[in-house]
CSV table of C-alpha atoms and ligand atoms in Angstrom, one decimal:
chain,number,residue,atom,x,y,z
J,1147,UNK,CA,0.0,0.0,0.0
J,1148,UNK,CA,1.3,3.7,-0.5
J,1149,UNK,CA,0.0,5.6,2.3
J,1150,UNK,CA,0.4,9.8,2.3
J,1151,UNK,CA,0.0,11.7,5.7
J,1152,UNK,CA,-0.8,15.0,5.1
J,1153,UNK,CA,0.4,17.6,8.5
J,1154,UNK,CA,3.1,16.7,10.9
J,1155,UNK,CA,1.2,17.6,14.1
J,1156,UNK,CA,0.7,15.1,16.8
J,1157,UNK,CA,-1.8,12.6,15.3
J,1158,UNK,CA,0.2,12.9,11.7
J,1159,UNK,CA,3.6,12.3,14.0
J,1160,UNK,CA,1.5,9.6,15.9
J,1161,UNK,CA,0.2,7.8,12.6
J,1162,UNK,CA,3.2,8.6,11.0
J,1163,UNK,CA,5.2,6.7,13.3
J,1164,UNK,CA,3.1,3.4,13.5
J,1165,UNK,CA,2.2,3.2,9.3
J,1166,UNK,CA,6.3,3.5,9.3
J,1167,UNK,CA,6.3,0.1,11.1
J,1168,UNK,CA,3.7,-1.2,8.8
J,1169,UNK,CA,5.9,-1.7,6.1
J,1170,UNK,CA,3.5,0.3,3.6
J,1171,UNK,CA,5.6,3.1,1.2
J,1172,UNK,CA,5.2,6.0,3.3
J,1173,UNK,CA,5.1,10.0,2.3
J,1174,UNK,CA,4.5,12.7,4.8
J,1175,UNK,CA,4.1,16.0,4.0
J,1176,UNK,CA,4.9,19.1,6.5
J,1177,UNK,CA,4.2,22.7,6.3
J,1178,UNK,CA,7.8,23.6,6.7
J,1179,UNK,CA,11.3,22.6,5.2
J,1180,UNK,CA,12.9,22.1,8.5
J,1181,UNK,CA,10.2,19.4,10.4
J,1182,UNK,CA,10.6,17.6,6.2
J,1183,UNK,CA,14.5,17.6,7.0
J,1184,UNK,CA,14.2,16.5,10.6
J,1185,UNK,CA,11.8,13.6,10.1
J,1186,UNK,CA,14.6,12.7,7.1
J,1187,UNK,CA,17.4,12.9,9.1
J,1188,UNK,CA,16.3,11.5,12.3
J,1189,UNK,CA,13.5,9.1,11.3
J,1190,UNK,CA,10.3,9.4,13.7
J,1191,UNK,CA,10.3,8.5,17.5
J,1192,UNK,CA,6.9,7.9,19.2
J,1193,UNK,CA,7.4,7.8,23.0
J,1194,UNK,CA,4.8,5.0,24.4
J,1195,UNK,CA,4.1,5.4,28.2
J,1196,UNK,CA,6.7,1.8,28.6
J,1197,UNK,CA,9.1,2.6,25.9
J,1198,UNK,CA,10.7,4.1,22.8
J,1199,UNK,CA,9.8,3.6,19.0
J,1200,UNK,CA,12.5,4.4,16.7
J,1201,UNK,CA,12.1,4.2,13.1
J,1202,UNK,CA,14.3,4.8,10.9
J,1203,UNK,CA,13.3,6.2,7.4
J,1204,UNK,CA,16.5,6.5,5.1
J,1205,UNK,CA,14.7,4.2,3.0
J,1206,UNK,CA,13.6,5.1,-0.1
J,1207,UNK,CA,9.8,3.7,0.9
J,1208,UNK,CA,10.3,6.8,3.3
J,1209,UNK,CA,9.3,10.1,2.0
J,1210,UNK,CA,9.5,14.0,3.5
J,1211,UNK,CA,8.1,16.6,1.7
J,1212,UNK,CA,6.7,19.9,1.7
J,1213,UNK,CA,3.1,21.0,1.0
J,1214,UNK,CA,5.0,23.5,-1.5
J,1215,UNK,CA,7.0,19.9,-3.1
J,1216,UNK,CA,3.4,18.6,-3.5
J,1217,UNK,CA,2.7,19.1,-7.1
J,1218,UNK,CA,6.4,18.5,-8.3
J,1219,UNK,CA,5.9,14.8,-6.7
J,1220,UNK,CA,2.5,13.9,-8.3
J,1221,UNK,CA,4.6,13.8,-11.4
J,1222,UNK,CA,7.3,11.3,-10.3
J,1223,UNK,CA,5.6,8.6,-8.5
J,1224,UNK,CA,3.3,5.9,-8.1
J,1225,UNK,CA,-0.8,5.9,-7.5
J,1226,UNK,CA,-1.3,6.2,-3.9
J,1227,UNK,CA,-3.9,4.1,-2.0
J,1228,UNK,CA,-4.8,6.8,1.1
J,1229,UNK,CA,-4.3,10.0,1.7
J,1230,UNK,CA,-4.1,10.9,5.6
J,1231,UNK,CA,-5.5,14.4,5.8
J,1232,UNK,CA,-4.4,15.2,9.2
J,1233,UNK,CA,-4.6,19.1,9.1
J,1234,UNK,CA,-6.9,22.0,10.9
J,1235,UNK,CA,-9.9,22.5,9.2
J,1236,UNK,CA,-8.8,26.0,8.4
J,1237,UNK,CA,-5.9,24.8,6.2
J,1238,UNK,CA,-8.5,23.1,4.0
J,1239,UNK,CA,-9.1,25.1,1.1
J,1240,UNK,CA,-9.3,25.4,-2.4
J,1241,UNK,CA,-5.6,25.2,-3.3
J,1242,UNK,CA,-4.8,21.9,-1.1
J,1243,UNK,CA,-7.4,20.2,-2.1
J,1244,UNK,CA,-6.5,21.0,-5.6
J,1245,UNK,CA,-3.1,19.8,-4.9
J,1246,UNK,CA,-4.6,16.9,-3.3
J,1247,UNK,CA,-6.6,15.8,-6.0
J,1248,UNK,CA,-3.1,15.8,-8.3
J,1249,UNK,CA,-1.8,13.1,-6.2
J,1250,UNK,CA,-5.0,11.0,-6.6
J,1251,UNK,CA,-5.7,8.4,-8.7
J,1252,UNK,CA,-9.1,6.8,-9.3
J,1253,UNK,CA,-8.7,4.6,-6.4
J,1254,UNK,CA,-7.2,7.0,-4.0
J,1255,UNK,CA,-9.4,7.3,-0.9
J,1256,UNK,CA,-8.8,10.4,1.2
J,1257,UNK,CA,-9.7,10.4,4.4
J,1258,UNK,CA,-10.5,13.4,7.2
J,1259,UNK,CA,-9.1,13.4,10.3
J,1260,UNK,CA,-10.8,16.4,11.6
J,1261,UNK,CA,-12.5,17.9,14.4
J,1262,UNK,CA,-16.1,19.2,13.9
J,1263,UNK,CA,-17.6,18.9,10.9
J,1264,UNK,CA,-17.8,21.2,7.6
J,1265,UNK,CA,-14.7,19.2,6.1
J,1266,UNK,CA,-16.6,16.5,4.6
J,1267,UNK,CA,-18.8,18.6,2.6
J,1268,UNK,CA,-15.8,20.6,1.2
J,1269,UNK,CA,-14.0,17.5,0.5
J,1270,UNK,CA,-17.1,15.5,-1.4
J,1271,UNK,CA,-18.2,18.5,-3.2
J,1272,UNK,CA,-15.0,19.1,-4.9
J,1273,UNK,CA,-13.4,15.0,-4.7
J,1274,UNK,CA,-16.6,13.2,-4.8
J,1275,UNK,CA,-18.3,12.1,-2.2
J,1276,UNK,CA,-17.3,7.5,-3.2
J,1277,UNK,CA,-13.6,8.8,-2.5
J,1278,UNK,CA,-13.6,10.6,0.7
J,1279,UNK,CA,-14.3,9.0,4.1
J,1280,UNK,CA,-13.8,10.3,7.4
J,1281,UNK,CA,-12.2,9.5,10.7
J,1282,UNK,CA,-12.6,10.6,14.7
J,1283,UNK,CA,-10.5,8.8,17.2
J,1284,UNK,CA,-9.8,9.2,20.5
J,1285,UNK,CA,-5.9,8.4,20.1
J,1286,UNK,CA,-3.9,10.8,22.1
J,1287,UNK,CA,-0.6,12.6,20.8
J,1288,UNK,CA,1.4,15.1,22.0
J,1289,UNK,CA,4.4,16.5,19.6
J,1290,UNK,CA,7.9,16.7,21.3
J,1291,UNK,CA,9.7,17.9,18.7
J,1292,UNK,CA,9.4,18.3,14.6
J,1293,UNK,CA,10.3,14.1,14.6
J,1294,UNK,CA,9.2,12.9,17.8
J,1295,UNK,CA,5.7,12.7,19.7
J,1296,UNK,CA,4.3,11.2,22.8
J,1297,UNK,CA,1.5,8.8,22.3
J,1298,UNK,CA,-0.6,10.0,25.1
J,1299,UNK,CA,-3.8,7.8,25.3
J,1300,UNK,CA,-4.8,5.2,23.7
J,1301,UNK,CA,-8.2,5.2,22.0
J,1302,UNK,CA,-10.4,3.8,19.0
J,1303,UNK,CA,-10.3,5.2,16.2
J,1304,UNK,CA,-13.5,5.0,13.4
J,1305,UNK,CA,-13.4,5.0,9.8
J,1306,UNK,CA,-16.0,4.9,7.7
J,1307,UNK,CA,-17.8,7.3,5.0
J,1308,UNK,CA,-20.8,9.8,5.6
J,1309,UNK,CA,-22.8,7.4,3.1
J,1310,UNK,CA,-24.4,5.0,5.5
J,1311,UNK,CA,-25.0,2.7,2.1
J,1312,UNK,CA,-21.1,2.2,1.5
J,1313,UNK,CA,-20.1,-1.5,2.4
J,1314,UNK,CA,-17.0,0.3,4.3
J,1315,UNK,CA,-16.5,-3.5,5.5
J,1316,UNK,CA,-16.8,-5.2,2.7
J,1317,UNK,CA,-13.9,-3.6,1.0
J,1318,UNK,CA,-10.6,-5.6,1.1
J,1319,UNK,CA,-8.5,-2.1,0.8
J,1320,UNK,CA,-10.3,-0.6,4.0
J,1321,UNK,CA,-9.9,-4.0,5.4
J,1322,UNK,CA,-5.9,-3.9,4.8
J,1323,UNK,CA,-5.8,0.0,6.1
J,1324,UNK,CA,-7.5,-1.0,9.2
J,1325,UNK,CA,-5.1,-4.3,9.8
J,1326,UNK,CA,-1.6,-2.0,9.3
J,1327,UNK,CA,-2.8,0.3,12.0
J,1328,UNK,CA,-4.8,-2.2,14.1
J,1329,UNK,CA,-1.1,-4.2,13.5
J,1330,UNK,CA,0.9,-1.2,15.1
J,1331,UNK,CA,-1.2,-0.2,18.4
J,1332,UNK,CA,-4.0,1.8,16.9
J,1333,UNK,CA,-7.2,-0.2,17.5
J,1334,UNK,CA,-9.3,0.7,14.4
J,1335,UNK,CA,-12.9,-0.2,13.9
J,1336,UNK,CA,-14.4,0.7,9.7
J,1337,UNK,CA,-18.1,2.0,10.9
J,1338,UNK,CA,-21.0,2.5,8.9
J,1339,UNK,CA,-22.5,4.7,11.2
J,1340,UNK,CA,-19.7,7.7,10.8
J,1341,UNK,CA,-22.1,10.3,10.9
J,1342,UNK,CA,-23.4,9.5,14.7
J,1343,UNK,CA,-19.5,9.5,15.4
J,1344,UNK,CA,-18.7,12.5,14.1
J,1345,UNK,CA,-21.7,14.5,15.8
J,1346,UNK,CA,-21.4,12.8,18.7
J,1347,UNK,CA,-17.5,13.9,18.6
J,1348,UNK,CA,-18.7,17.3,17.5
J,1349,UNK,CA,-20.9,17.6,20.4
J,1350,UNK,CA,-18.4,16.5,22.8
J,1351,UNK,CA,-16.0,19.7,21.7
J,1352,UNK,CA,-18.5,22.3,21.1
J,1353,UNK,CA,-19.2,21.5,24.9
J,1354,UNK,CA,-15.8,20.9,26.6
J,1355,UNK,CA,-13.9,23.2,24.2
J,1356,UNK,CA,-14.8,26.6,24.1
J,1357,UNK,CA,-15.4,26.6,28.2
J,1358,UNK,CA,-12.6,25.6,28.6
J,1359,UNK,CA,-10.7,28.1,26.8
J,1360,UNK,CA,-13.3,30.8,28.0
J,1361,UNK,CA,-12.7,29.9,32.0
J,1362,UNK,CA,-9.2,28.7,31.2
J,1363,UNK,CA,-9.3,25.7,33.1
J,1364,UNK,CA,-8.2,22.1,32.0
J,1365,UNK,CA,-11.3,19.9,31.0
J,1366,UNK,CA,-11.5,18.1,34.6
J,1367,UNK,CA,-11.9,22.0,36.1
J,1368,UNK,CA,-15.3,22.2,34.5
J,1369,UNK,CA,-16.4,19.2,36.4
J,1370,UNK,CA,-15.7,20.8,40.0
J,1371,UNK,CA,-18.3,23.6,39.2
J,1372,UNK,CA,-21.8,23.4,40.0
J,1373,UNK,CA,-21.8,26.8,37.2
J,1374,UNK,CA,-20.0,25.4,35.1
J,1375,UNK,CA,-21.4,21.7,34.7
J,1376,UNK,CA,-24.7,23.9,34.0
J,1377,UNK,CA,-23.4,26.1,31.4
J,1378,UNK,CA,-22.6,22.7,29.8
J,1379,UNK,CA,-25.7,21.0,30.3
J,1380,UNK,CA,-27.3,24.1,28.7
J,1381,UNK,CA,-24.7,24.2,25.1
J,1382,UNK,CA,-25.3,20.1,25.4
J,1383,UNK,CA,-29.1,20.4,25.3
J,1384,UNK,CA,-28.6,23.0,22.5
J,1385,UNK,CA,-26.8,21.0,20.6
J,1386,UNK,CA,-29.0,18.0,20.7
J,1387,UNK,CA,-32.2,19.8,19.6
J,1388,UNK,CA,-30.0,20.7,16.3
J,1389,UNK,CA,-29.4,16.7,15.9
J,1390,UNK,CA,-32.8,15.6,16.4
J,1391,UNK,CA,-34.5,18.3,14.1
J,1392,UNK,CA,-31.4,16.6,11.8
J,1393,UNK,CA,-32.8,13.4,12.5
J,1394,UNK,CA,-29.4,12.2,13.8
J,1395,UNK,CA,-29.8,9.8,16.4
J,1396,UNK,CA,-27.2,10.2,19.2
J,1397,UNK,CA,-26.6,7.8,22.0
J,1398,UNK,CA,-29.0,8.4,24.9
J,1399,UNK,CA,-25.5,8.1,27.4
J,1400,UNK,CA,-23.9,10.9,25.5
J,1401,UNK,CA,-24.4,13.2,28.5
J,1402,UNK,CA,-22.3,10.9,30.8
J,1403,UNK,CA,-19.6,10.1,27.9
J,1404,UNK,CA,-18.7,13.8,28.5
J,1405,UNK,CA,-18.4,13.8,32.1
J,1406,UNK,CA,-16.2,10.6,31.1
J,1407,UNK,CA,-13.8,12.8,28.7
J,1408,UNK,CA,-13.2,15.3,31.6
J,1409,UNK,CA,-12.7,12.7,34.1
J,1410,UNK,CA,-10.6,10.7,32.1
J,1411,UNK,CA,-8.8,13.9,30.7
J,1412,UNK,CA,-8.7,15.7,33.6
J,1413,UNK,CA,-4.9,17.3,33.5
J,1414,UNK,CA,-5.5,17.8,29.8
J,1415,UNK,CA,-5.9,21.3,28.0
J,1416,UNK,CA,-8.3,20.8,25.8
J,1417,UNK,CA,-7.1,22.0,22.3
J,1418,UNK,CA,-9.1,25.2,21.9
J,1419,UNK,CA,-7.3,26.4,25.2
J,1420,UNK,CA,-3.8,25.4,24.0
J,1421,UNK,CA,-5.1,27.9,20.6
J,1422,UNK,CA,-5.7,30.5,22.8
J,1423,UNK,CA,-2.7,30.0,24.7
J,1424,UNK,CA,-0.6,29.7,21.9
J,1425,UNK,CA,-2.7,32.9,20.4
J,1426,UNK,CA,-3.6,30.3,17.5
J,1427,UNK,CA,-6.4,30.6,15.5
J,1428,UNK,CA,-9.4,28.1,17.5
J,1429,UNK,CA,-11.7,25.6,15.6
J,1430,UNK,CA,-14.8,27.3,16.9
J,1431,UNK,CA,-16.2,28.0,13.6
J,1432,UNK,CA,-16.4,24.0,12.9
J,1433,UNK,CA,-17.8,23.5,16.4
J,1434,UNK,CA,-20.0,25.6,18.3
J,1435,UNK,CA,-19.8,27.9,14.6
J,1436,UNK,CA,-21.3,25.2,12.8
J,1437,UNK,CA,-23.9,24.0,14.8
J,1438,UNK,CA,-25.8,27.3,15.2
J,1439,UNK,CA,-25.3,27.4,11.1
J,1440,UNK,CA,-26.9,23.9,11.0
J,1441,UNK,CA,-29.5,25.2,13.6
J,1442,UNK,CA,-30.5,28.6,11.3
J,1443,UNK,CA,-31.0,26.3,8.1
J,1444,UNK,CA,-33.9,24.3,10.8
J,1445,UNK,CA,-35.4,27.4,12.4
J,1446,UNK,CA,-33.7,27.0,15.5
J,1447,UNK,CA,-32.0,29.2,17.8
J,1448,UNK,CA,-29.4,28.4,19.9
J,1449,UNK,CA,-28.4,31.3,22.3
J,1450,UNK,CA,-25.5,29.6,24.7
J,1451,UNK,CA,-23.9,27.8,21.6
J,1452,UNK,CA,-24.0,31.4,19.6
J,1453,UNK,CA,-22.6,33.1,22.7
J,1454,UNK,CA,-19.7,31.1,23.4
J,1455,UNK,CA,-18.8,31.4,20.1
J,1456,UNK,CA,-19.0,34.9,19.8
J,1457,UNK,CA,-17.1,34.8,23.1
J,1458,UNK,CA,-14.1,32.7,21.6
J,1459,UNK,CA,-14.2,35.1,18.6
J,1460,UNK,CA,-13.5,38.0,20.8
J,1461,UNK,CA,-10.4,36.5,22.8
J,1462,UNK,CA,-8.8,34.6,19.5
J,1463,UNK,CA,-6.0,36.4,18.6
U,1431,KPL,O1,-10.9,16.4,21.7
U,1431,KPL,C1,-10.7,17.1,22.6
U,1431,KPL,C2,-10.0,18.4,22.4
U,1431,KPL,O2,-9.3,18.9,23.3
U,1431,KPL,O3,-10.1,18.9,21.2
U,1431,KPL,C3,-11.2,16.8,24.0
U,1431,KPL,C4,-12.2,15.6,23.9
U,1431,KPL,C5,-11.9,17.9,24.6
U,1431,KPL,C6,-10.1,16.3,24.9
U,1431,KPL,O4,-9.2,17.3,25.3
């Protein structure tokens, strides 16, 4: 298989890191000439909690590139099999996915690793909706440096497409994907109910997130305020009325599951409060953003989900 990671953030590092011990022909492509030249020079390192991975990539299955090398190496090499998208929804626009339909063939499948939700229509409108599928996981990643990152949690991670008619599991390819990384640690289930999944992962950020980053505390803070657990309840209860007028039926326990994130992330700062911290621009459009977009379109209003948004809009930056 010829697998291409797209972004060399944690979860590309991560993913990186483990398809490298596959054995597949690797590419990863980075925003920046120096993290390409690292990863080259060093190979990639992914700290488990017991021990070290080291892999070694001056190999010529290995491959470093820039987002800027992009279109020079569509011309030199082989069809590849998936393309990893593992970028911020912001960085998704017209001009990578152009360059990412140059590396495609007609049996390329690319698939989203984002957070919230927008992406997918982007990607179908302008891919084609049989070639794109979409991924959440739970997998956590911190990056050390440009080559190495700490694999923080483990998780599941879901792949599947938006289609709930595709046979996701009934196709060898997908089958093959989802042995490499099941092979190397990551515990990967192909789902034909991705679009649950990705509300029910959208519904988790829009209400952990953005209070987070508002009352800058780390998740498990939220949980040891009677005022706060009720400003979540409220953007929770919001954000379920949008699903149900979308006829998208999320799991009755999804209330607890979020208590269980903050618990079981306690120490962690969520990733809209390390934006803010890092004065990086926040996801908030594709969270809390989109969901009061999805909510006009019904006829529905949703006050606390439009404030906090408004809120993050005013401190981003
Ligand atoms: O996904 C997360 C994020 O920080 O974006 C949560 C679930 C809130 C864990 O930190």
């Amino acid at each position: 298989m010829r697998i291409m990671i797209i972004g060399g953030g944690s979860l590309g590092l991560l993913f990186a890191g483990k398809l490298a011990q596959s054995g597949h022909d690797l590419t990863v492509v980075t925003r920046t000439k120096e993290q390409a030249l690292e990863l080259q020079a060093r190979g990639i390192t992914v700290v488990e909690p017991d021990r070290e991975e080291l892999v070694l990539t001056r190999d010529n299955k290995f491959k470093f590139i820039t987002i800027d090398d992009l279109n020079a190496h569509s011309n030199q090499s082989s069809p590849i099999d998936y393309i990893c998208l593992m970028v911020k929804q912001a960085a998704i626009n017209n001009e990578l996915i152009d360059q990412i339909q140059r590396q495609m063939s007609p049996n390329t499948y690319v698939i989203g690793f984002q957070n919230g939700i927008g992406h997918e229509r982007r990607l179908s409108e302008l891919i084609g909706q049989e070639r794109v599928l979409l991924s959440v996981t739970t997998e956590g990643a911190k990056r050390l440096t440009a080559s190495s990152v700490a694999h923080t949690g483990r998780g599941i991670t879901y792949l599947g497409s938006m289609d709930p008619s595709s046979q996701i599991d009934a196709n060898p390819h997908h089958l093959l994907f989802a042995q490499a990384l099941e092979r190397e640690g990551i515990h990967t289930i192909l789902s034909k109910n991705m679009e649950v999944r990705v509300w029910s992962k959208l519904v988790i950020n829009a209400v952990i997130n953005p209070l987070t980053a508002i009352l800058r505390v780390n998740n498990g803070g939220l949980l040891s305020s009677s005022w706060a657990l009720s400003l979540m309840k409220d953007l929770y209860e919001e954000a379920r009325s949008v699903a149900e007028a979308l006829q998208i039926d999320l799991p009755g326990d999804l209330w607890t599951s979020i208590l269980d994130v903050c618990e079981k992330t306690s120490w962690n700062h969520s990733s809209m409060l390390q934006d803010i911290e890092a004065s990086r621009q926040t996801e908030i459009d594709y969270m809390n953003g989109s969901l009061v977009q999805f909510a006009k379109e019904q006829g529905l209003k949703l006050p606390m989900n439009d404030f906090v948004y408004r809120m993050i809009k005013a401190i981003e930056y």
